[in-house]
Short mmCIF file of C-alpha atoms and ligand atoms in Angstrom, two decimals:
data_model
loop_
_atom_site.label_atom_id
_atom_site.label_comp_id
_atom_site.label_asym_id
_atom_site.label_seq_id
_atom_site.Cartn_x
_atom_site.Cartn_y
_atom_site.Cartn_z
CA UNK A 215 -39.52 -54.03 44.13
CA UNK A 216 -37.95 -56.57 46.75
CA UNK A 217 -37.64 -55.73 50.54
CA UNK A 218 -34.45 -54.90 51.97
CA UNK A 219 -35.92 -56.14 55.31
CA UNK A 220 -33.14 -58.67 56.82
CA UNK A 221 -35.31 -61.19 57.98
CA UNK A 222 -37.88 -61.60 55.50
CA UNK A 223 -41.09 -63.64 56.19
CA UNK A 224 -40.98 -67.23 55.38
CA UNK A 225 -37.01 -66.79 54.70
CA UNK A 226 -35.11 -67.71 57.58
CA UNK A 227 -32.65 -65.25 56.77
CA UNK A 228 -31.51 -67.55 53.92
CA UNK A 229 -30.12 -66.04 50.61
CA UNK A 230 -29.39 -68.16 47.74
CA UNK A 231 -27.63 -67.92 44.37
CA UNK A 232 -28.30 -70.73 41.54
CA UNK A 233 -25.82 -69.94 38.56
CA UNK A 234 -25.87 -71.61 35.61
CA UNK A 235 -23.96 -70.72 32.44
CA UNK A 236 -25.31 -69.97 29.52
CA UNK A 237 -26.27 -72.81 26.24
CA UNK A 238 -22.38 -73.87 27.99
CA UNK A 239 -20.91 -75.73 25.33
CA UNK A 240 -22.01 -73.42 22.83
CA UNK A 241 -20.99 -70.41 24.42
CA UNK A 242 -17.59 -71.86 24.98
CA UNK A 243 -17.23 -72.55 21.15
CA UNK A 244 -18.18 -69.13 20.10
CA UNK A 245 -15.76 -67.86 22.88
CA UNK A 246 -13.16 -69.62 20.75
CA UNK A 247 -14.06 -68.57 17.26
CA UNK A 248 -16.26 -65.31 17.70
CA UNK A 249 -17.22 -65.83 14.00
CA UNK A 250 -19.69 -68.52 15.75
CA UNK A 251 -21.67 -65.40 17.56
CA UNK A 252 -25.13 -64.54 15.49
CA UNK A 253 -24.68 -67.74 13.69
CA UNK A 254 -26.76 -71.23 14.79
CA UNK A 255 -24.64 -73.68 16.67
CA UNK A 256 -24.86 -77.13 17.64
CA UNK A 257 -22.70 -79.08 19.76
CA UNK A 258 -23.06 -83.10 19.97
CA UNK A 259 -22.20 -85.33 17.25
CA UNK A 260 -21.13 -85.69 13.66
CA UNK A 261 -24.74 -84.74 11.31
CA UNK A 262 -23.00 -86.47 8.49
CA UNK A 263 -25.34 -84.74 6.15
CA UNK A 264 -28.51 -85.83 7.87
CA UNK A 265 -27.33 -89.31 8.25
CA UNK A 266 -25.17 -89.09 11.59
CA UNK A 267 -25.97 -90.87 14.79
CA UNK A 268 -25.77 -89.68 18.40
CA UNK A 269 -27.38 -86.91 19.68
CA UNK A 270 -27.58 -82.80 20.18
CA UNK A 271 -25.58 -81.94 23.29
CA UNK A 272 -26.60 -78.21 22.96
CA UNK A 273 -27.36 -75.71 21.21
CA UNK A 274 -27.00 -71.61 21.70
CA UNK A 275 -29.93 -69.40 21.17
CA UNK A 276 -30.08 -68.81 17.49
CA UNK A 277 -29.94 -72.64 16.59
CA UNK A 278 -32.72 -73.18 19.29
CA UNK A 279 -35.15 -70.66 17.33
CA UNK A 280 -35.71 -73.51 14.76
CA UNK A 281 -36.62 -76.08 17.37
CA UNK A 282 -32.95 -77.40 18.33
CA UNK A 283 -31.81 -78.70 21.56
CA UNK A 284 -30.49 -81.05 24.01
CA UNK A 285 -30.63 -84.63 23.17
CA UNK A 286 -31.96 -84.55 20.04
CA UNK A 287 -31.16 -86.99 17.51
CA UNK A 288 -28.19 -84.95 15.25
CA UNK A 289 -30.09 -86.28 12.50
CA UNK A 290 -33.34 -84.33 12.86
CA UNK A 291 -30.93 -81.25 14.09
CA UNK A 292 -29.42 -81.51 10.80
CA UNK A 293 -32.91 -81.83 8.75
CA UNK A 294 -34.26 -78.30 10.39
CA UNK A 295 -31.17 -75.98 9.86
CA UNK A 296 -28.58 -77.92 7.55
CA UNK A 297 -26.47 -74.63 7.67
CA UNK A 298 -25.98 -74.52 11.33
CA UNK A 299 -22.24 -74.96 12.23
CA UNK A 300 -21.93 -78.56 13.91
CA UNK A 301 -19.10 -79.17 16.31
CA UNK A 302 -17.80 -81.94 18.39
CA UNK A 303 -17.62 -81.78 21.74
CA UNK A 304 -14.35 -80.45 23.38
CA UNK A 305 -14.60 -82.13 26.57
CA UNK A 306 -11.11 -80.79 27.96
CA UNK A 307 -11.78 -77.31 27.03
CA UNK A 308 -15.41 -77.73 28.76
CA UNK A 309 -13.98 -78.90 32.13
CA UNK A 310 -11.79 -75.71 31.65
CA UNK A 311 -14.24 -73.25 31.65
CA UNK A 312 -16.55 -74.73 34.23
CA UNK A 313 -13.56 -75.09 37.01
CA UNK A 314 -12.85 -70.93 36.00
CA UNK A 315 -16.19 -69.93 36.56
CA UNK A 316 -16.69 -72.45 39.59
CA UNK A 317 -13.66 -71.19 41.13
CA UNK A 318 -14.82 -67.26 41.08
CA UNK A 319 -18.09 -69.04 42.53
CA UNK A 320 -16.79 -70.41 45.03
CA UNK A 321 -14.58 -67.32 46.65
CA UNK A 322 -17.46 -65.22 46.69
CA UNK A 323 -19.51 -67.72 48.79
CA UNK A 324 -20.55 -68.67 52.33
CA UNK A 325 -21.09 -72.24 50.94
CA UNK A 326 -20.76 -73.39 47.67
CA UNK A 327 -22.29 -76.73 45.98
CA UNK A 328 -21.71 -77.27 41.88
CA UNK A 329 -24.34 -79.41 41.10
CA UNK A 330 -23.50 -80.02 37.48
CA UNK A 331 -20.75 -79.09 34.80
CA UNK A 332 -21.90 -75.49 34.19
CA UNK A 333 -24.27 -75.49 37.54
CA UNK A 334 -24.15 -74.56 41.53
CA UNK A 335 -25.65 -73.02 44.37
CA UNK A 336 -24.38 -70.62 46.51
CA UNK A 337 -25.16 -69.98 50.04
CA UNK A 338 -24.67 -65.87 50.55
CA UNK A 339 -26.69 -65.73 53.39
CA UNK A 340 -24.25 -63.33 55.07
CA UNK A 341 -25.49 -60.90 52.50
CA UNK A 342 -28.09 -60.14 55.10
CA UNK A 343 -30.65 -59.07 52.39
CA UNK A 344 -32.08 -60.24 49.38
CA UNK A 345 -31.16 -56.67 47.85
CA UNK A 346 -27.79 -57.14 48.94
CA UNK A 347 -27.87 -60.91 47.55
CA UNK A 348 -29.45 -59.76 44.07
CA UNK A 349 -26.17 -57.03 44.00
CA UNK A 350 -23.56 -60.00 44.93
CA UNK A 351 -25.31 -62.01 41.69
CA UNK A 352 -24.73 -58.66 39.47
CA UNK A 353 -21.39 -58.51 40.96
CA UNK A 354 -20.47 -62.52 40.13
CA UNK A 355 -22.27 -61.87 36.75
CA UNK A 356 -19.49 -59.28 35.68
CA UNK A 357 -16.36 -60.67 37.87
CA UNK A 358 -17.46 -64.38 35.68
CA UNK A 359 -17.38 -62.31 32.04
CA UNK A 360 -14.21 -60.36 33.01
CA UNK A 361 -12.21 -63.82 33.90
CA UNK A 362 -13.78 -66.46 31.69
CA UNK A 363 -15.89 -64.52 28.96
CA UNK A 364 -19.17 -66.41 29.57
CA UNK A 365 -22.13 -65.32 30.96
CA UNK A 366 -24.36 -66.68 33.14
CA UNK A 367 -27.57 -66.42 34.42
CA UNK A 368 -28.66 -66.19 38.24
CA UNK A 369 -31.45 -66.94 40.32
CA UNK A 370 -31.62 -65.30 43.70
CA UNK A 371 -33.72 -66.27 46.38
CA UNK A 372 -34.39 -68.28 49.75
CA UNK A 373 -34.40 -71.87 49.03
CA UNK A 374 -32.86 -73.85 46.88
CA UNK A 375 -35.15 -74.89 44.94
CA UNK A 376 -36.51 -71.12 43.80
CA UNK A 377 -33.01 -69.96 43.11
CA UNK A 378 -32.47 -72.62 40.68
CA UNK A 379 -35.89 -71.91 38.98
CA UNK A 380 -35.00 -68.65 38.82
CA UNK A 381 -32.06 -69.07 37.11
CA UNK A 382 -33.97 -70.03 34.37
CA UNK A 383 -36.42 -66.66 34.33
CA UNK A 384 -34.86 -64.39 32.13
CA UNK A 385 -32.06 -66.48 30.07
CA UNK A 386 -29.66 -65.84 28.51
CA UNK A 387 -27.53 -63.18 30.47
CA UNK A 388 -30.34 -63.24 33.19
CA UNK A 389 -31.17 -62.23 37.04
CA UNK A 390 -34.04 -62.92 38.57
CA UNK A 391 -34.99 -62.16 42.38
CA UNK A 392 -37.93 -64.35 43.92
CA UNK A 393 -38.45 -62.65 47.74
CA UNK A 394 -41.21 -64.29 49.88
CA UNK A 395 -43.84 -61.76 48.10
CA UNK A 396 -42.85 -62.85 45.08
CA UNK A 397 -43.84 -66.59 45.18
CA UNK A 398 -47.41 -65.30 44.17
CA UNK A 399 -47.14 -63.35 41.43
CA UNK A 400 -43.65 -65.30 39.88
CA UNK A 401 -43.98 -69.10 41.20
CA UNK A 402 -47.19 -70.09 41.18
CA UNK A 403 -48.07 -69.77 38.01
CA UNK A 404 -45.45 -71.72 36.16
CA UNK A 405 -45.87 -75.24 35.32
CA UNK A 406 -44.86 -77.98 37.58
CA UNK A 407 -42.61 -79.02 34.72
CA UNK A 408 -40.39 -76.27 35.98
CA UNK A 409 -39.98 -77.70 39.79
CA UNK A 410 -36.33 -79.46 39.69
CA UNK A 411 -36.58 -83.06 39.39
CA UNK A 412 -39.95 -83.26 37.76
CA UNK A 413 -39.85 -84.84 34.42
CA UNK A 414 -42.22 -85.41 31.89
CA UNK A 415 -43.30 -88.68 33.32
CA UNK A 416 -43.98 -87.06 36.56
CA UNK A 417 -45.73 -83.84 35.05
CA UNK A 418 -47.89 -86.45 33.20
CA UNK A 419 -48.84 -87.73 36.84
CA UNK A 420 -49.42 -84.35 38.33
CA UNK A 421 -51.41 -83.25 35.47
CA UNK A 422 -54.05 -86.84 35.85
CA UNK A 423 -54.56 -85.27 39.54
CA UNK A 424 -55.18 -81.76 38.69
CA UNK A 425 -51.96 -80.49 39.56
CA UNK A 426 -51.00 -78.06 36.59
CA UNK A 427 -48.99 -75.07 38.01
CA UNK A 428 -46.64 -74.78 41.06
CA UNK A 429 -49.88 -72.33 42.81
CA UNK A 430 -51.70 -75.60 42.27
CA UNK A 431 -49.00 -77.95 44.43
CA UNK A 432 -49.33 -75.45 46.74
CA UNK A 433 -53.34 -75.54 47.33
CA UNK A 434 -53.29 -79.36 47.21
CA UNK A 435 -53.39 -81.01 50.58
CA UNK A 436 -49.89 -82.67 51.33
CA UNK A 437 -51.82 -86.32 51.82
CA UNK A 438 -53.31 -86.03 48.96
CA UNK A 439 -49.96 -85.67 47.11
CA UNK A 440 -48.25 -88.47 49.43
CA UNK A 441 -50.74 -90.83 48.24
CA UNK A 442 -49.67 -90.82 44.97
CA UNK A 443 -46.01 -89.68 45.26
CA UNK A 444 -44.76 -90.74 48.59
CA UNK A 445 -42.46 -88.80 50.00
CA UNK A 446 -41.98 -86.80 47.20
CA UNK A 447 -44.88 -84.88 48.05
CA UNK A 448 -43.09 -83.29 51.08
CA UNK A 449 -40.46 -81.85 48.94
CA UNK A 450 -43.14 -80.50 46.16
CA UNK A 451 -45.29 -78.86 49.07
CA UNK A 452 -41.99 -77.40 50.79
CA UNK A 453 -40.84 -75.97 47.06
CA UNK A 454 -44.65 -74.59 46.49
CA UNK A 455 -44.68 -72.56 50.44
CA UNK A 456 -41.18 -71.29 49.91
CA UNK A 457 -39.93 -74.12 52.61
CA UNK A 458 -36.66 -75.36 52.06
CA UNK A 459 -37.34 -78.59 54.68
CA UNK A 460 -37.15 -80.88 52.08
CA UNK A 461 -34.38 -79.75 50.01
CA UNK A 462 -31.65 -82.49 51.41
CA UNK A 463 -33.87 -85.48 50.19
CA UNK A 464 -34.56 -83.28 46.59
CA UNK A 465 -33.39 -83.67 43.54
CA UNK A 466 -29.75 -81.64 43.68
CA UNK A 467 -26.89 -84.23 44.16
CA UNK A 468 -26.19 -86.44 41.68
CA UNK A 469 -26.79 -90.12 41.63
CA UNK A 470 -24.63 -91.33 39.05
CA UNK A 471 -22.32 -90.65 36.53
CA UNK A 472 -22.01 -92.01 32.94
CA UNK A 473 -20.52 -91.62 29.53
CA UNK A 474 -21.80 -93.28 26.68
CA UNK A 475 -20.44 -93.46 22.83
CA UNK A 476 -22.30 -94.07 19.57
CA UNK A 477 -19.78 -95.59 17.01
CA UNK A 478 -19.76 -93.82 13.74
CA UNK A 479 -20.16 -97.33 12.22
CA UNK A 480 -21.60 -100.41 14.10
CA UNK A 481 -18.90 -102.48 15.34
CA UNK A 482 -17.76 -106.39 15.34
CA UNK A 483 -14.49 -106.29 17.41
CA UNK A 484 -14.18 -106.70 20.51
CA UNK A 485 -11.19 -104.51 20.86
CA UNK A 486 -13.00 -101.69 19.40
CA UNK A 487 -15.72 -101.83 22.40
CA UNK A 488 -12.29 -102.21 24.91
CA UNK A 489 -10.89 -99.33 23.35
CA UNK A 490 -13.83 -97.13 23.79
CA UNK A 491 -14.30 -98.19 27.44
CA UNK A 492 -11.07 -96.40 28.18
CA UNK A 493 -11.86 -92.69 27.44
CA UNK A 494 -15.23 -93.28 28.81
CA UNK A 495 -14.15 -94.91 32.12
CA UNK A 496 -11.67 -91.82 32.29
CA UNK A 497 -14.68 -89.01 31.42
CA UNK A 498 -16.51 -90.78 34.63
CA UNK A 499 -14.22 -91.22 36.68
CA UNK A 500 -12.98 -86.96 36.23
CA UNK A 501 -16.73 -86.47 37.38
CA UNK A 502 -15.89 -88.66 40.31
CA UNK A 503 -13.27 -86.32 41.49
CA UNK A 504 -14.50 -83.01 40.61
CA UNK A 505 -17.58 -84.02 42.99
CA UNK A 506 -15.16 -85.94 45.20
CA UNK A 507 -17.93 -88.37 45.83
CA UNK A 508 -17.42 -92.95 45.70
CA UNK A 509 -19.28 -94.87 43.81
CA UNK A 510 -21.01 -98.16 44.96
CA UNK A 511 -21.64 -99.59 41.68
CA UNK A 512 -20.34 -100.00 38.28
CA UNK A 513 -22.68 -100.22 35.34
CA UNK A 514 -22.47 -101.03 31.57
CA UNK A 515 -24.51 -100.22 28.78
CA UNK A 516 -24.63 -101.90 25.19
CA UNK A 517 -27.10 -101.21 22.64
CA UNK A 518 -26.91 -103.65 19.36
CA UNK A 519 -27.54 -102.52 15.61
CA UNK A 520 -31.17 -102.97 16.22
CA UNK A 521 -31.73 -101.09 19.29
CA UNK A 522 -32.02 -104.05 21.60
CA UNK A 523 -30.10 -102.72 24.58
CA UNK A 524 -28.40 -104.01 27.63
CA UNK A 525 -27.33 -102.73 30.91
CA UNK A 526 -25.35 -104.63 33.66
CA UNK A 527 -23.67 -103.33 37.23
CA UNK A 528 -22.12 -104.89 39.43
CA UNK A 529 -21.40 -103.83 43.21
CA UNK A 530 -17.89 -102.58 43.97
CA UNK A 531 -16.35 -101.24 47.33
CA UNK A 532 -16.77 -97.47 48.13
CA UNK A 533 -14.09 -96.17 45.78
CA UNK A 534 -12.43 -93.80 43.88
CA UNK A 535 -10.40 -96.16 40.90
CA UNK A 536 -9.44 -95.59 37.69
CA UNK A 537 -8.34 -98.72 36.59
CA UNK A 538 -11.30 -100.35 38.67
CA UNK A 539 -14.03 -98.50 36.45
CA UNK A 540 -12.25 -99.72 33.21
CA UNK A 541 -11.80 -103.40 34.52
CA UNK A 542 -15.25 -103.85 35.84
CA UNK A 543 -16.56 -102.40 32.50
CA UNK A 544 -14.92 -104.96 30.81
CA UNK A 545 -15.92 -107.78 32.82
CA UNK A 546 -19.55 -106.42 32.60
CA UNK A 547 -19.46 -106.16 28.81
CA UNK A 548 -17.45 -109.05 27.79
CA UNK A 549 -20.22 -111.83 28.38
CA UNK A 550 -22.85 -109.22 25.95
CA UNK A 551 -19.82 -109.36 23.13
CA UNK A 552 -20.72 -113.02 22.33
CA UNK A 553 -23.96 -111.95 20.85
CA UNK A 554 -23.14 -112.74 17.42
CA UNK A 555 -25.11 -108.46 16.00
CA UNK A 556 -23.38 -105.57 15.91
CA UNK A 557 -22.76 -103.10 18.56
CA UNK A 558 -23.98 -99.77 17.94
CA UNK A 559 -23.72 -97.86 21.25
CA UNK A 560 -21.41 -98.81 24.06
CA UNK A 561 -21.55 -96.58 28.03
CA UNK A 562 -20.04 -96.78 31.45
CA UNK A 563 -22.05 -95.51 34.75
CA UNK A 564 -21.04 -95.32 38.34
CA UNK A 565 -23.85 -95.26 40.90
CA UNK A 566 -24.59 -95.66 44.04
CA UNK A 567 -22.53 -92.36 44.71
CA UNK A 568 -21.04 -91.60 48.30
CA UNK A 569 -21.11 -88.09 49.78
CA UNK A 570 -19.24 -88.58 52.89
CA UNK A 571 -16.00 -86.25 51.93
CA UNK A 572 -16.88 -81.86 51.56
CA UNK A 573 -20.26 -83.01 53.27
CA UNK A 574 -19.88 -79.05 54.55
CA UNK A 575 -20.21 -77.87 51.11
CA UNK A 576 -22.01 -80.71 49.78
CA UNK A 577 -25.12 -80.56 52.71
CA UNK A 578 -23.90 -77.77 54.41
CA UNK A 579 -26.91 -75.65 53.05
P1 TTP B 850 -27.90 -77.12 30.48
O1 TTP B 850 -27.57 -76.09 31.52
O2 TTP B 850 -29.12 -77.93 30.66
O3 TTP B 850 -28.06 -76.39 29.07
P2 TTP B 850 -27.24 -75.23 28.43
O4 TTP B 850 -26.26 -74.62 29.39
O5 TTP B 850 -26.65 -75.69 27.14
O6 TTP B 850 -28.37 -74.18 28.07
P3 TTP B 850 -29.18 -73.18 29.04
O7 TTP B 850 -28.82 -71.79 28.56
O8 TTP B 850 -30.61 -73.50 28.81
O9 TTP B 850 -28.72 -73.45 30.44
O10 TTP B 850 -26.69 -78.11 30.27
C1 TTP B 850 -25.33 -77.70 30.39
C2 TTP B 850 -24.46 -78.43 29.39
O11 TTP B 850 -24.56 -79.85 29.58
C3 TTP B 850 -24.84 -78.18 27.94
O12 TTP B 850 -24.22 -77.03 27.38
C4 TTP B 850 -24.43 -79.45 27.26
C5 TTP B 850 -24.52 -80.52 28.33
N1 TTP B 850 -25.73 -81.34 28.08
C6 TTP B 850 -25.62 -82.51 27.33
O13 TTP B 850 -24.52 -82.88 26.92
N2 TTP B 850 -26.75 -83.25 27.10
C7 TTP B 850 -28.00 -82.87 27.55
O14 TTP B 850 -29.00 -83.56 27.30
C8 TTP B 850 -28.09 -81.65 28.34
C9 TTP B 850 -29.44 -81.20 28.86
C10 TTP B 850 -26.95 -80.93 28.57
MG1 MG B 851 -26.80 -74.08 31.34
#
């Protein structure tokens, strides 16, 4: 049972909400065609009967019970469940759904920050109570199904950081309520792998100091952590006590944006890589306005027939341009297209991102 108390140790009176949607692309698609539900699906690119290139972009729960999932090569995808339905991604119809269910988000929030296409936090502090936060999720949970036909699942609690592992508790369709005397019992004892922002490289680390579970970034002294993770360590420690200090210098905004492409067939022409850049540069550069963030930098990304890849950026002035993306691209790229191989895999990146503009949602909490 959680307290009702309105000030709850360790809590500052903060209540939290991390929503993320459900395997999103896939739920979308068998929102579309409910013959999908029950049935595997994968989202990402073409399998071409095994031989396709690119990779898994997601895949909803029945496709995942044979070891499918994000960023997977399509190839392997295709070798474990050949009968799985494979679709290509509907961008447009993606961006759809996320603004619906971002919008009913947003009006039900003190603050509100979407941290990825089908992912935000939302300050509901003036809940007063974690009870009364955990009945605001239930409440978004059913007001998101009735408008949009999705479901999500919701992570309640007092920083950041626990909401959003949370989220991830009891998917699909979940809520789950971490209150100061939960961090025990419910935190500690998942793997550091779970802690937002720590990737496998970083687990890898942890794990060659000792550091298994979250319980265990908790015990370890905070020099000990700084010494081999700088100031990193302040935001592990914080996340481990339930302190949300450290949350501004985490792991939630963005730091770039990119698209990339995989041509079905390895290309020669030129104009095929400038014709690519185009859609690309446009996918980035929606990102850029959805977040309403400027980018410092413009990047490029080749990769040729035999892997052998390339990136280039170049520094722009703080902007928000279209046209600029595309043109920089291009001037990035053209130098790699006299490389006499073929071009298998062509991206464009902004970095460098800006978050001067809706700094009240963006760092308000
Ligand atoms: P996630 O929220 O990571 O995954 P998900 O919503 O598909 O599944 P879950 O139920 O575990 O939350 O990502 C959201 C969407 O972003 C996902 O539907 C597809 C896209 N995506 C990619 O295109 N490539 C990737 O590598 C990942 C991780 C996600
Ligand atoms: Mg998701």
């Amino acid at each position: 049972m959680h307290d009702a108390t309105h000030h709850p140790k360790g809590s500052s009176g903060r209540f939290i909400l991390h929503v993320d949607l459900d395997c999103f692309f896939a739920q979308v698609e068998e929102n579309k065609n409910p013959e999908l539900k029950g049935k595997p699906v994968v989202v990402g690119a073409d399998p071409r009967g095994g031989t396709g290139r690119g990779v898994v972009c997601t895949a909803n729960y029945p496709a995942r019970t044979y070891g499918i999932h994000s960023a997977q090569p399509i190839s392997q995808a295709y070798r474990v469940c050949p009968k799985a339905v494979f679709l290509p991604v509907d961008w447009r119809r993606y961006s759809v759904s996320s603004r619906n269910v971002m919008e009913v988000c947003r009006a039900h929030a003190d603050f509100f920050q979407q941290t990825g296409i089908d992912e935000a936090f939302l300050d509901v502090s003036s809940c007063g109570s974690l009870t009364a936060a955990a009945q605001k999720a239930a409440f978004l949970k059913k007001r998101i199904r009735e408008k949009t036909g999705l479901t999500v699942s919701i992570g309640v609690s007092f920083t950041k950081s626990l909401a959003k592992i949370a989220s991830d508790l009891d998917k699909p369709d979940g809520l789950s309520v971490v209150g100061p005397r939960d961090l025990a019992a419910k935190i500690w004892p998942l793997s550091v792998a779970r802690v937002p922002g720590v990737g496998h490289k970083t687990a890898l680390r942890l794990e060659r100091i000792g550091v298994l579970t979250i319980g265990d970034l908790a015990k370890t002294p905070v020099r000990r952590l700084a010494e081999h993770f700088g100031v990193s360590a302040f935001y592990f420690h914080d996340l481990a006590h339930g302190r949300s200090s450290a949350e501004l210098s985490g792991p939630f905004l963005p730091k770039s944006f990119s698209r990339e492409r995989t041509f079905g067939n390895d290309v020669w022409d030129a104009a095929d890589v400038y014709a690519a850049l185009w859609p690309l540069s446009r996918e980035v550069f929606s990102d850029v306005l959805e977040y309403g963030t400027h980018y410092r930098t413009v990047g490029v990304k080749l990769r040729y027939h035999d892997f052998d890849t390339r990136t280039r950026a170049k520094a722009v002035r703080p902007r928000q341009d279209l046209c600029g993306i595309q043109k920089t691209a291009w001037s990035l790229i053209q130098p790699l297209l006299s490389d006499p191989r073929k071009i298998r895999l062509v991206g464009v990146r902004v970095s460098g991102l800006e978050w001067r503009r809706g700094q009240r949602t963006l760092h308000g909490f």
